[in-house]
Amino acid sequence: MPRTIWDSSVGKKTVMAVSGIVMLLYLVAHMIGNLKIFFGPEDINQYAHWLRTMGAPVLHHEWALWLVRIVLVLAVVAHATSAYQLSRRDIKARPSKYVHKKAKSSYATRTMRWGGIILGLFIVWHILDLTTGTVHPGGFEHLHPYQNIIDTFSTWYGNVIYIVAVVALGFHVRHGFWSAAQTLGVGSATRDRVLRAVADVLAVLLTLGFVAVPVGVMTGVVS
């Protein structure tokens, strides 16, 4: 049964929808955590420490954090794999170009694939920068995200990479949320307007919330 569901286009779209919602929930929590930087180094540094002790004393040190990481990795892999396979299936279904041009779709729809690639590359860079410190431009300090974030956004390329990725994320969320609702059967003729409004609000809030951090560093609000 699982193999039959996975092999179908509906099954792959469902996997994309569910994994997308998992990642969206994480993004909202991650954005809220990032905004702690505006309350000073003590708040966000304590938050970084709490992430490694959450679940205590039931869970051992960092167990809950690693559980979150594993779920996220599975969600990203499932989302990317189903997206790629659906894309290949779509190309095979129409190997030649349409004689007549299709009606123009929204910018978000036309850039979903490129947006996904941009976000995938950004995730790798973001982890190497602020989690492992491998490509960090300053002296990376474990459990000191305040200074690490300032180091990253004190460079022009750090700001460009981050802001481009966040804008791509906004478009991806805007289209993806509505598509997920349709796939999971939540959408209807009467709910579409509400769902589109919610998608727009989520996209704008996430974009502004994430962009606020590099802007705060560039303007000296965070220093």
mmCIF file of C-alpha atoms in Angstrom:
data_model
loop_
_atom_site.group_PDB
_atom_site.id
_atom_site.type_symbol
_atom_site.label_atom_id
_atom_site.label_comp_id
_atom_site.label_asym_id
_atom_site.label_seq_id
_atom_site.Cartn_x
_atom_site.Cartn_y
_atom_site.Cartn_z
ATOM 1 C CA MET A 1 0.000 0.000 0.000
ATOM 2 C CA PRO A 2 2.710 2.593 0.849
ATOM 3 C CA ARG A 3 4.519 1.799 -2.422
ATOM 4 C CA THR A 4 1.294 2.110 -4.403
ATOM 5 C CA ILE A 5 0.532 5.477 -2.808
ATOM 6 C CA TRP A 6 4.087 6.733 -3.383
ATOM 7 C CA ASP A 7 4.082 5.690 -7.040
ATOM 8 C CA SER A 8 0.962 7.728 -7.756
ATOM 9 C CA SER A 9 1.067 11.442 -8.539
ATOM 10 C CA VAL A 10 -1.542 12.075 -5.846
ATOM 11 C CA GLY A 11 0.629 10.254 -3.304
ATOM 12 C CA LYS A 12 3.701 12.317 -4.206
ATOM 13 C CA LYS A 13 1.707 15.547 -4.001
ATOM 14 C CA THR A 14 0.416 14.497 -0.591
ATOM 15 C CA VAL A 15 3.969 13.831 0.596
ATOM 16 C CA MET A 16 4.952 17.272 -0.696
ATOM 17 C CA ALA A 17 2.022 18.890 1.110
ATOM 18 C CA VAL A 18 2.609 17.191 4.481
ATOM 19 C CA SER A 19 6.392 17.689 4.413
ATOM 20 C CA GLY A 20 5.858 21.304 3.375
ATOM 21 C CA ILE A 21 3.573 21.939 6.343
ATOM 22 C CA VAL A 22 6.158 20.387 8.703
ATOM 23 C CA MET A 23 8.820 22.737 7.337
ATOM 24 C CA LEU A 24 6.456 25.707 7.500
ATOM 25 C CA LEU A 25 5.788 25.102 11.199
ATOM 26 C CA TYR A 26 9.527 24.962 11.805
ATOM 27 C CA LEU A 27 10.075 28.190 9.862
ATOM 28 C CA VAL A 28 7.543 30.055 11.989
ATOM 29 C CA ALA A 29 9.233 28.836 15.193
ATOM 30 C CA HIS A 30 12.694 29.575 13.763
ATOM 31 C CA MET A 31 11.692 33.114 12.787
ATOM 32 C CA ILE A 32 10.322 33.811 16.283
ATOM 33 C CA GLY A 33 13.567 32.520 17.779
ATOM 34 C CA ASN A 34 15.658 34.696 15.444
ATOM 35 C CA LEU A 35 13.765 37.825 16.467
ATOM 36 C CA LYS A 36 15.087 37.383 20.017
ATOM 37 C CA ILE A 37 18.253 39.045 18.745
ATOM 38 C CA PHE A 38 16.473 42.404 19.083
ATOM 39 C CA PHE A 39 16.228 41.851 22.858
ATOM 40 C CA GLY A 40 19.977 41.599 23.255
ATOM 41 C CA PRO A 41 22.703 38.948 23.374
ATOM 42 C CA GLU A 42 21.538 37.393 26.646
ATOM 43 C CA ASP A 43 18.065 36.524 25.319
ATOM 44 C CA ILE A 44 19.116 34.872 22.070
ATOM 45 C CA ASN A 45 22.158 33.157 23.586
ATOM 46 C CA GLN A 46 19.937 31.678 26.318
ATOM 47 C CA TYR A 47 17.534 30.576 23.586
ATOM 48 C CA ALA A 48 20.373 28.719 21.838
ATOM 49 C CA HIS A 49 21.195 27.002 25.128
ATOM 50 C CA TRP A 50 17.517 26.118 25.729
ATOM 51 C CA LEU A 51 17.309 24.408 22.324
ATOM 52 C CA ARG A 52 19.891 21.920 23.579
ATOM 53 C CA THR A 53 18.205 21.315 26.931
ATOM 54 C CA MET A 54 14.517 21.303 25.904
ATOM 55 C CA GLY A 55 12.778 18.156 27.002
ATOM 56 C CA ALA A 56 14.965 17.825 30.110
ATOM 57 C CA PRO A 57 15.027 16.000 32.418
ATOM 58 C CA VAL A 58 13.033 13.421 30.431
ATOM 59 C CA LEU A 59 15.316 13.708 27.417
ATOM 60 C CA HIS A 60 19.095 13.754 27.468
ATOM 61 C CA HIS A 61 21.120 16.794 26.405
ATOM 62 C CA GLU A 62 20.393 17.695 22.738
ATOM 63 C CA TRP A 63 18.137 14.661 22.156
ATOM 64 C CA ALA A 64 15.091 16.832 21.429
ATOM 65 C CA LEU A 65 17.148 19.073 19.137
ATOM 66 C CA TRP A 66 18.432 16.086 17.179
ATOM 67 C CA LEU A 67 14.903 14.707 16.945
ATOM 68 C CA VAL A 68 13.802 18.008 15.393
ATOM 69 C CA ARG A 69 16.774 17.903 13.017
ATOM 70 C CA ILE A 70 15.995 14.345 11.917
ATOM 71 C CA VAL A 71 12.340 15.189 11.260
ATOM 72 C CA LEU A 72 13.413 18.242 9.251
ATOM 73 C CA VAL A 73 15.928 16.273 7.186
ATOM 74 C CA LEU A 74 13.285 13.645 6.403
ATOM 75 C CA ALA A 75 10.816 16.389 5.467
ATOM 76 C CA VAL A 76 13.327 18.150 3.187
ATOM 77 C CA VAL A 77 14.367 14.909 1.477
ATOM 78 C CA ALA A 78 10.744 13.782 1.013
ATOM 79 C CA HIS A 79 9.734 17.221 -0.295
ATOM 80 C CA ALA A 80 12.649 17.507 -2.720
ATOM 81 C CA THR A 81 12.376 13.919 -3.953
ATOM 82 C CA SER A 82 8.642 14.091 -4.627
ATOM 83 C CA ALA A 83 9.035 17.506 -6.292
ATOM 84 C CA TYR A 84 11.804 16.203 -8.580
ATOM 85 C CA GLN A 85 9.914 13.050 -9.522
ATOM 86 C CA LEU A 86 6.713 14.968 -10.223
ATOM 87 C CA SER A 87 8.684 17.389 -12.376
ATOM 88 C CA ARG A 88 10.248 14.522 -14.381
ATOM 89 C CA ARG A 89 6.866 12.881 -14.747
ATOM 90 C CA ASP A 90 5.396 16.152 -16.027
ATOM 91 C CA ILE A 91 8.206 16.549 -18.588
ATOM 92 C CA LYS A 92 7.783 12.962 -19.846
ATOM 93 C CA ALA A 93 4.053 13.521 -20.229
ATOM 94 C CA ARG A 94 4.698 16.396 -22.662
ATOM 95 C CA PRO A 95 8.200 16.011 -24.162
ATOM 96 C CA SER A 96 7.515 18.632 -26.833
ATOM 97 C CA LYS A 97 6.590 22.250 -26.236
ATOM 98 C CA TYR A 98 3.006 23.377 -26.531
ATOM 99 C CA VAL A 99 2.062 24.818 -29.930
ATOM 100 C CA HIS A 100 0.059 27.544 -28.238
ATOM 101 C CA LYS A 101 1.419 29.346 -25.217
ATOM 102 C CA LYS A 102 -0.402 28.629 -21.976
ATOM 103 C CA ALA A 103 -1.920 31.477 -20.029
ATOM 104 C CA LYS A 104 0.646 33.174 -17.841
ATOM 105 C CA SER A 105 0.774 31.778 -14.326
ATOM 106 C CA SER A 106 1.782 33.719 -11.232
ATOM 107 C CA TYR A 107 5.412 34.602 -10.638
ATOM 108 C CA ALA A 108 5.473 32.269 -7.629
ATOM 109 C CA THR A 109 4.186 29.336 -9.713
ATOM 110 C CA ARG A 110 6.752 29.873 -12.464
ATOM 111 C CA THR A 111 9.631 30.086 -10.001
ATOM 112 C CA MET A 112 8.725 27.222 -7.647
ATOM 113 C CA ARG A 113 11.388 24.935 -9.087
ATOM 114 C CA TRP A 114 14.166 27.530 -9.133
ATOM 115 C CA GLY A 115 13.042 28.749 -5.728
ATOM 116 C CA GLY A 116 13.360 25.224 -4.383
ATOM 117 C CA ILE A 117 16.897 24.917 -5.762
ATOM 118 C CA ILE A 118 17.884 28.294 -4.288
ATOM 119 C CA LEU A 119 16.490 27.291 -0.893
ATOM 120 C CA GLY A 120 18.245 23.918 -1.008
ATOM 121 C CA LEU A 121 21.614 25.563 -1.673
ATOM 122 C CA PHE A 122 20.914 28.186 0.999
ATOM 123 C CA ILE A 123 20.175 25.540 3.639
ATOM 124 C CA VAL A 124 23.609 24.010 3.042
ATOM 125 C CA TRP A 125 25.322 27.419 3.262
ATOM 126 C CA HIS A 126 23.295 28.448 6.316
ATOM 127 C CA ILE A 127 24.240 25.290 8.222
ATOM 128 C CA LEU A 128 27.929 25.648 7.319
ATOM 129 C CA ASP A 129 27.820 29.281 8.377
ATOM 130 C CA LEU A 130 25.819 29.454 11.606
ATOM 131 C CA THR A 131 25.642 25.844 12.816
ATOM 132 C CA THR A 132 29.047 24.302 12.135
ATOM 133 C CA GLY A 133 30.958 27.563 11.548
ATOM 134 C CA THR A 134 32.794 26.025 8.569
ATOM 135 C CA VAL A 135 32.329 29.039 6.270
ATOM 136 C CA HIS A 136 31.663 31.597 9.000
ATOM 137 C CA PRO A 137 33.364 34.938 8.217
ATOM 138 C CA GLY A 138 34.383 35.698 11.812
ATOM 139 C CA GLY A 139 35.592 33.766 14.814
ATOM 140 C CA PHE A 140 32.709 31.330 15.220
ATOM 141 C CA GLU A 141 31.593 30.929 18.841
ATOM 142 C CA HIS A 142 29.508 27.911 19.818
ATOM 143 C CA LEU A 143 26.266 28.866 21.641
ATOM 144 C CA HIS A 144 26.888 32.558 20.961
ATOM 145 C CA PRO A 145 24.491 33.211 18.044
ATOM 146 C CA TYR A 146 24.327 36.956 18.753
ATOM 147 C CA GLN A 147 27.936 37.596 17.748
ATOM 148 C CA ASN A 148 27.858 34.943 15.012
ATOM 149 C CA ILE A 149 24.843 36.599 13.376
ATOM 150 C CA ILE A 150 26.519 40.014 13.522
ATOM 151 C CA ASP A 151 29.643 38.539 11.890
ATOM 152 C CA THR A 152 27.607 37.033 9.040
ATOM 153 C CA PHE A 153 25.550 40.130 8.290
ATOM 154 C CA SER A 154 28.546 42.426 8.531
ATOM 155 C CA THR A 155 29.579 41.058 5.130
ATOM 156 C CA TRP A 156 27.913 42.141 1.873
ATOM 157 C CA TYR A 157 27.714 38.586 0.529
ATOM 158 C CA GLY A 158 26.146 37.283 3.738
ATOM 159 C CA ASN A 159 23.343 39.825 3.375
ATOM 160 C CA VAL A 160 22.841 39.155 -0.348
ATOM 161 C CA ILE A 161 22.696 35.365 0.039
ATOM 162 C CA TYR A 162 20.324 35.551 2.995
ATOM 163 C CA ILE A 163 17.937 38.146 1.577
ATOM 164 C CA VAL A 164 17.724 36.460 -1.853
ATOM 165 C CA ALA A 165 16.938 33.150 -0.136
ATOM 166 C CA VAL A 166 14.314 34.721 2.117
ATOM 167 C CA VAL A 167 12.567 36.386 -0.834
ATOM 168 C CA ALA A 168 12.568 33.019 -2.638
ATOM 169 C CA LEU A 169 11.131 31.482 0.529
ATOM 170 C CA GLY A 170 8.307 34.018 0.579
ATOM 171 C CA PHE A 171 7.219 33.156 -2.954
ATOM 172 C CA HIS A 172 7.621 29.448 -2.233
ATOM 173 C CA VAL A 173 5.428 29.630 0.885
ATOM 174 C CA ARG A 174 2.807 31.770 -0.856
ATOM 175 C CA HIS A 175 2.240 29.257 -3.628
ATOM 176 C CA GLY A 176 3.079 26.125 -1.626
ATOM 177 C CA PHE A 177 0.627 26.762 1.206
ATOM 178 C CA TRP A 178 -2.301 27.173 -1.165
ATOM 179 C CA SER A 179 -1.237 24.140 -3.231
ATOM 180 C CA ALA A 180 -0.919 22.012 -0.083
ATOM 181 C CA ALA A 181 -4.431 23.009 0.980
ATOM 182 C CA GLN A 182 -5.795 21.919 -2.412
ATOM 183 C CA THR A 183 -3.891 18.622 -2.298
ATOM 184 C CA LEU A 184 -5.126 17.781 1.205
ATOM 185 C CA GLY A 185 -8.715 18.603 0.269
ATOM 186 C CA VAL A 186 -8.991 21.667 2.475
ATOM 187 C CA GLY A 187 -9.645 24.050 -0.397
ATOM 188 C CA SER A 188 -13.050 24.722 -1.888
ATOM 189 C CA ALA A 189 -14.784 27.391 -3.935
ATOM 190 C CA THR A 190 -15.818 29.225 -0.775
ATOM 191 C CA ARG A 191 -12.506 28.815 1.075
ATOM 192 C CA ASP A 192 -10.091 29.662 -1.730
ATOM 193 C CA ARG A 193 -10.130 33.387 -1.036
ATOM 194 C CA VAL A 194 -9.408 32.820 2.658
ATOM 195 C CA LEU A 195 -6.648 30.306 1.911
ATOM 196 C CA ARG A 196 -4.995 32.656 -0.554
ATOM 197 C CA ALA A 197 -5.172 35.470 2.004
ATOM 198 C CA VAL A 198 -3.603 33.240 4.669
ATOM 199 C CA ALA A 199 -0.872 32.230 2.195
ATOM 200 C CA ASP A 200 -0.150 35.891 1.434
ATOM 201 C CA VAL A 201 -0.021 36.826 5.129
ATOM 202 C CA LEU A 202 2.278 33.907 5.988
ATOM 203 C CA ALA A 203 4.605 34.724 3.105
ATOM 204 C CA VAL A 204 4.820 38.405 4.037
ATOM 205 C CA LEU A 205 5.289 37.772 7.766
ATOM 206 C CA LEU A 206 8.013 35.173 7.214
ATOM 207 C CA THR A 207 9.816 37.344 4.678
ATOM 208 C CA LEU A 208 9.720 40.453 6.868
ATOM 209 C CA GLY A 209 10.534 38.490 10.030
ATOM 210 C CA PHE A 210 13.635 36.862 8.555
ATOM 211 C CA VAL A 211 14.820 39.957 6.651
ATOM 212 C CA ALA A 212 14.506 42.058 9.828
ATOM 213 C CA VAL A 213 17.620 40.397 11.269
ATOM 214 C CA PRO A 214 20.162 41.352 8.554
ATOM 215 C CA VAL A 215 18.508 44.769 8.223
ATOM 216 C CA GLY A 216 18.870 45.214 11.993
ATOM 217 C CA VAL A 217 22.592 44.465 11.761
ATOM 218 C CA MET A 218 23.115 46.671 8.675
ATOM 219 C CA THR A 219 21.344 49.634 10.285
ATOM 220 C CA GLY A 220 23.128 49.265 13.606
ATOM 221 C CA VAL A 221 19.995 48.423 15.579
ATOM 222 C CA VAL A 222 21.741 45.137 16.412
ATOM 223 C CA SER A 223 25.405 45.729 17.146
#
